[in-house]
Structures are given as structure tokens and as C-alpha cells.
Amino acid sequence: MRIILFGPPGAGKGTQARLLESNRGLEQIATGNIIRSAMKNETPVGLEAKSYVEKGDLVPDKVVRKLAENAIADRDYDDFILDGYPRTTQQAEWLTEFEEANDAPIHACISLQVPDDVIVDRLSKRRVHKETGKTYHLDHDPPPADVDSDMVVQRDDDKPATVRNRLNVYREETEPLEDYYDRRGLLVKIDGTGSIDDVHHRINNVLDDLA
Ligand code: AMP
């Protein structure tokens, strides 16, 4: 199955993609994670992406296109969840071409609907483990006492000014893709509020209907 998990930053795409990975065998392809790893390793892509990511802007389309297409090809074009790709009309059009060229159509674009105030709360209180990438929420899912607190940090782009920019970028450049996938008959909107389990359950129901 080939799924796009769609929604604003902080909608819970990463959390839900990791759950679907362990429960349904769908592999998470998260361009944000690929980019952060490239930045950490100071690869040419990482060095090019750095200034965009730090400001909360989108990395140029052509850079991200290659990362996403290579990751999909690595998974033999099947059983994946795209998390954070596509994010612009250009990326969506390239992805459609890529689906056609590889006979690998996307089955659904599941869009998590979350109001801005919930997003700002989630992102400002989100913390991430430097090594495992596991995310926590200071109120709802705090790091356990046996986790070294020095290893749990706030992502630079989760700081308030950058969060506001990321949300603006989402509304202007990414949200219009809902119409693009609606026109293709692939859009499924889901309530992204409530507990992690509630949202997982809603997504599972959609995937069961598709199977
Ligand atoms: P994320 O972890 O998905 O929030 O992504 C973190 C950052 O990586 C974003 O704010 C962008 O700067 C960059 N990024 C991730 N995916 C894309 C994409 N599909 N297009 C452009 N930039 C991206």
C-alpha cells in the first residue's frame, strides 16, 4: 500500500507513521528526517538545506525530489507512508509523474486536521531524543526518568518564531495540495485531535477500507 500522510507541522504525522510502521508494515519515508540526518552528517544536501530548515522555510523542490524518489525506489515502490512529502504543487506533480512512470499509484492521501492553537502547543512542548529521534510532549508524554535529560532537546525549528513561519508556509504552499488530491479522488480528511491511539484508530479504519 502507498499512502501520503498529510497535515501541518505538529499534526502528528511522524508519530502516526511510526505506529503504522510497527503495526502494518508500512515504512515511513520522512523527508524531514532524511534532511536532518544529511545536515548532521554535513553532506552536500545537508549543507544546502541547513539555512532553509533553520528558518522554517521549504528546502528547494529539486533537492527534496531526489531524496523522496530515491527513498521510494529503495523500498521497491511499495508499502510506504510518505510523511512530509509532497509539500508544494511542483512536488505533487512530480510525484504523480513518478507514480505513473513506475506503475505505483498512491492509494490515499490522509490529511490530519488539527487547529492552529493545538499545533502551537504541541510543537512548543515537543522534545526529541538526540540519538533515537523519539519525540515527547512535556505535558502529555514526558521523557521517562531513566532517559538522560541532556539527550532530550527542543528542535531549533520548534522555537516559537520558526513555528509561526512553518505554519504560514504550510497554509500558503502545502495546504492547497488537499484540492489536488481531492480532484484525484484520493483525499481522506481525519480528525487529528485527541489521543495518539484515537488518531491511530481513525487512520487504521481508513486503511482497512482501502485493503
Ligand atoms: P519536518 O520534519 O517534516 O517538519 O521537516 C523539517 C524541515 O525539513 C521543513 O521545515 C523543511 O525545511 C524541510 N523539508 C522536509 N520535507 C520537505 C519537503 N517535502 N519540501 C521542502 N522542504 C522539506
Short mmCIF file of C-alpha atoms and ligand atoms in Angstrom, two decimals:
data_model
loop_
_atom_site.label_atom_id
_atom_site.label_comp_id
_atom_site.label_asym_id
_atom_site.label_seq_id
_atom_site.Cartn_x
_atom_site.Cartn_y
_atom_site.Cartn_z
CA MET A 1 0.00 0.00 0.00
CA ARG A 2 1.21 3.51 -0.83
CA ILE A 3 -0.02 6.30 1.45
CA ILE A 4 0.59 10.01 1.88
CA LEU A 5 0.20 11.22 5.46
CA PHE A 6 -0.61 14.88 5.13
CA GLY A 7 -1.05 17.80 7.54
CA PRO A 8 0.60 20.80 9.16
CA PRO A 9 3.79 20.55 11.21
CA GLY A 10 2.82 19.16 14.60
CA ALA A 11 -0.23 17.32 13.26
CA GLY A 12 1.28 14.04 14.42
CA LYS A 13 2.37 12.67 11.03
CA GLY A 14 5.66 11.30 12.34
CA THR A 15 4.11 9.70 15.43
CA GLN A 16 1.36 8.08 13.39
CA ALA A 17 3.72 6.97 10.61
CA ARG A 18 5.95 5.19 13.15
CA LEU A 19 2.89 3.43 14.63
CA LEU A 20 1.76 2.31 11.18
CA GLU A 21 5.29 1.13 10.51
CA SER A 22 5.22 -1.21 13.50
CA ASN A 23 1.56 -2.24 13.21
CA ARG A 24 1.02 -2.53 9.46
CA GLY A 25 4.49 -2.99 8.00
CA LEU A 26 4.35 0.27 6.07
CA GLU A 27 7.71 2.02 6.04
CA GLN A 28 7.88 5.68 6.97
CA ILE A 29 9.55 7.91 4.39
CA ALA A 30 10.01 11.26 6.14
CA THR A 31 11.85 13.83 4.05
CA GLY A 32 12.34 15.96 7.19
CA ASN A 33 14.20 13.08 8.89
CA ILE A 34 16.30 12.42 5.78
CA ILE A 35 17.20 16.11 5.61
CA ARG A 36 18.06 16.35 9.33
CA SER A 37 20.29 13.32 9.03
CA ALA A 38 22.03 14.87 5.99
CA MET A 39 22.53 18.08 7.98
CA LYS A 40 24.01 16.16 10.90
CA ASN A 41 26.41 14.34 8.58
CA GLU A 42 27.22 17.59 6.73
CA THR A 43 26.62 16.04 3.31
CA PRO A 44 26.27 18.42 0.31
CA VAL A 45 22.46 18.12 0.55
CA GLY A 46 22.62 18.76 4.30
CA LEU A 47 24.76 21.86 3.85
CA GLU A 48 22.44 23.19 1.14
CA ALA A 49 19.31 22.52 3.24
CA LYS A 50 20.55 23.96 6.54
CA SER A 51 19.66 27.64 6.11
CA TYR A 52 16.15 26.84 4.85
CA VAL A 53 15.35 24.38 7.64
CA GLU A 54 16.64 26.70 10.35
CA LYS A 55 14.30 29.48 9.18
CA GLY A 56 11.35 27.13 8.80
CA ASP A 57 11.34 27.60 5.02
CA LEU A 58 11.00 24.80 2.49
CA VAL A 59 14.13 23.28 1.01
CA PRO A 60 14.19 23.76 -2.82
CA ASP A 61 11.89 21.33 -4.63
CA LYS A 62 14.55 19.75 -6.80
CA VAL A 63 16.68 18.79 -3.77
CA VAL A 64 13.78 17.12 -1.96
CA ARG A 65 12.50 15.41 -5.11
CA LYS A 66 15.63 13.28 -5.40
CA LEU A 67 15.58 12.35 -1.71
CA ALA A 68 11.95 11.23 -1.87
CA GLU A 69 12.22 9.37 -5.18
CA ASN A 70 15.38 7.53 -4.09
CA ALA A 71 13.73 6.50 -0.81
CA ILE A 72 10.64 5.18 -2.63
CA ALA A 73 12.81 3.26 -5.11
CA ASP A 74 14.80 1.80 -2.19
CA ARG A 75 11.53 0.33 -0.89
CA ASP A 76 10.69 -1.22 -4.26
CA TYR A 77 7.92 1.34 -4.81
CA ASP A 78 5.54 -0.28 -2.31
CA ASP A 79 4.40 -0.42 1.32
CA PHE A 80 5.38 3.06 2.38
CA ILE A 81 3.94 6.13 4.04
CA LEU A 82 5.13 9.50 2.83
CA ASP A 83 5.46 11.85 5.80
CA GLY A 84 6.17 15.44 4.83
CA TYR A 85 6.26 14.90 1.06
CA PRO A 86 4.90 16.37 -1.16
CA ARG A 87 4.73 19.90 0.22
CA THR A 88 4.34 22.02 -2.93
CA THR A 89 2.33 21.77 -6.14
CA GLN A 90 5.54 21.14 -8.06
CA GLN A 91 6.44 18.23 -5.77
CA ALA A 92 2.91 16.78 -6.09
CA GLU A 93 3.07 16.97 -9.89
CA TRP A 94 6.48 15.28 -9.93
CA LEU A 95 5.17 12.59 -7.61
CA THR A 96 2.22 11.92 -9.93
CA GLU A 97 4.65 11.55 -12.85
CA PHE A 98 6.81 9.24 -10.76
CA GLU A 99 3.80 7.11 -9.77
CA GLU A 100 2.86 6.74 -13.44
CA ALA A 101 6.39 6.02 -14.63
CA ASN A 102 6.80 3.26 -12.02
CA ASP A 103 3.27 1.88 -12.10
CA ALA A 104 3.00 2.65 -8.38
CA PRO A 105 -0.12 4.75 -7.76
CA ILE A 106 -0.74 6.32 -4.36
CA HIS A 107 -3.83 4.76 -2.72
CA ALA A 108 -4.79 7.60 -0.38
CA CYS A 109 -3.74 10.98 0.93
CA ILE A 110 -4.79 11.02 4.59
CA SER A 111 -4.93 14.57 5.87
CA LEU A 112 -4.80 15.15 9.63
CA GLN A 113 -6.96 18.12 10.62
CA VAL A 114 -5.60 19.98 13.65
CA PRO A 115 -6.40 23.59 14.70
CA ASP A 116 -3.51 26.09 14.97
CA ASP A 117 -3.71 26.52 18.77
CA VAL A 118 -3.28 22.77 19.26
CA ILE A 119 -0.32 22.75 16.86
CA VAL A 120 1.47 25.60 18.61
CA ASP A 121 1.01 23.86 21.96
CA ARG A 122 2.27 20.54 20.59
CA LEU A 123 5.33 22.00 18.87
CA SER A 124 6.38 24.35 21.67
CA LYS A 125 6.24 21.45 24.14
CA ARG A 126 7.71 18.84 21.81
CA ARG A 127 11.11 17.44 22.73
CA VAL A 128 13.19 14.97 20.80
CA HIS A 129 15.83 12.44 21.80
CA LYS A 130 19.07 13.34 20.04
CA GLU A 131 20.00 9.75 19.23
CA THR A 132 16.80 7.74 18.88
CA GLY A 133 14.67 10.52 17.37
CA LYS A 134 11.84 9.54 19.74
CA THR A 135 9.58 12.51 20.43
CA TYR A 136 7.96 13.51 23.72
CA HIS A 137 5.44 16.12 24.84
CA LEU A 138 6.33 17.86 28.09
CA ASP A 139 2.76 17.56 29.46
CA HIS A 140 1.18 14.51 27.81
CA ASP A 141 4.15 12.22 27.21
CA PRO A 142 7.17 13.48 29.19
CA PRO A 143 10.54 11.72 28.89
CA PRO A 144 10.77 8.93 31.50
CA ALA A 145 13.10 9.38 34.46
CA ASP A 146 15.63 6.82 33.14
CA VAL A 147 16.22 8.81 29.94
CA ASP A 148 19.25 11.11 30.19
CA SER A 149 17.70 14.60 30.19
CA ASP A 150 20.74 16.07 28.38
CA MET A 151 19.85 13.91 25.37
CA VAL A 152 16.32 15.29 25.13
CA VAL A 153 16.25 18.64 23.34
CA GLN A 154 13.97 21.05 21.53
CA ARG A 155 14.35 21.11 17.74
CA ASP A 156 15.64 24.55 16.69
CA ASP A 157 12.74 24.84 14.27
CA ASP A 158 10.23 24.15 17.08
CA LYS A 159 11.03 27.55 18.66
CA PRO A 160 8.07 30.00 18.52
CA ALA A 161 9.13 32.36 15.68
CA THR A 162 10.10 29.47 13.43
CA VAL A 163 6.91 27.57 14.25
CA ARG A 164 4.86 30.59 13.13
CA ASN A 165 6.78 30.71 9.84
CA ARG A 166 6.38 26.95 9.28
CA LEU A 167 2.63 27.28 9.80
CA ASN A 168 2.42 30.19 7.34
CA VAL A 169 4.44 28.24 4.79
CA TYR A 170 2.12 25.26 5.30
CA ARG A 171 -1.03 27.32 4.76
CA GLU A 172 0.36 29.05 1.67
CA GLU A 173 2.29 26.34 -0.11
CA THR A 174 1.21 22.95 1.20
CA GLU A 175 -2.45 23.08 2.23
CA PRO A 176 -3.61 23.76 -1.36
CA LEU A 177 -2.47 20.22 -2.18
CA GLU A 178 -5.60 18.95 -0.42
CA ASP A 179 -7.52 20.15 -3.50
CA TYR A 180 -5.01 18.46 -5.79
CA TYR A 181 -5.57 15.08 -4.10
CA ASP A 182 -9.31 15.67 -3.76
CA ARG A 183 -9.51 16.11 -7.53
CA ARG A 184 -7.71 12.77 -7.91
CA GLY A 185 -10.29 11.19 -5.56
CA LEU A 186 -7.56 10.30 -3.02
CA LEU A 187 -8.16 12.76 -0.19
CA VAL A 188 -9.41 11.46 3.16
CA LYS A 189 -9.68 14.05 5.95
CA ILE A 190 -9.30 12.78 9.50
CA ASP A 191 -9.68 14.46 12.87
CA GLY A 192 -6.10 14.72 14.15
CA THR A 193 -7.03 15.83 17.69
CA GLY A 194 -7.39 13.58 20.71
CA SER A 195 -5.05 10.87 21.91
CA ILE A 196 -2.39 9.21 19.75
CA ASP A 197 -4.38 5.97 19.96
CA ASP A 198 -7.62 7.65 18.88
CA VAL A 199 -5.96 9.09 15.78
CA HIS A 200 -4.22 5.79 15.01
CA HIS A 201 -7.58 4.04 15.22
CA ARG A 202 -9.13 6.51 12.76
CA ILE A 203 -6.29 6.00 10.29
CA ASN A 204 -6.46 2.24 10.66
CA ASN A 205 -10.16 2.34 9.78
CA VAL A 206 -9.36 4.20 6.57
CA LEU A 207 -6.61 1.73 5.65
CA ASP A 208 -8.91 -1.23 6.40
CA ASP A 209 -11.45 0.20 3.96
CA LEU A 210 -8.77 0.52 1.29
CA ALA A 211 -7.38 -3.00 1.73
P1 AMP B 1 9.56 18.09 9.08
O1 AMP B 1 10.39 17.23 9.98
O2 AMP B 1 8.69 17.29 8.13
O3 AMP B 1 8.78 19.15 9.81
O4 AMP B 1 10.60 18.86 8.13
C1 AMP B 1 11.57 19.72 8.67
C2 AMP B 1 12.05 20.70 7.61
O5 AMP B 1 12.65 19.98 6.52
C3 AMP B 1 10.95 21.52 6.96
O6 AMP B 1 10.60 22.67 7.73
C4 AMP B 1 11.63 21.92 5.64
O7 AMP B 1 12.60 22.93 5.82
C5 AMP B 1 12.36 20.62 5.28
N1 AMP B 1 11.51 19.71 4.46
C6 AMP B 1 11.04 18.50 4.82
N2 AMP B 1 10.29 17.97 3.84
C7 AMP B 1 10.27 18.88 2.83
C8 AMP B 1 9.65 18.94 1.55
N3 AMP B 1 8.87 17.94 1.10
N4 AMP B 1 9.87 20.05 0.79
C9 AMP B 1 10.66 21.05 1.22
N5 AMP B 1 11.26 21.08 2.43
C10 AMP B 1 11.06 20.00 3.23
#
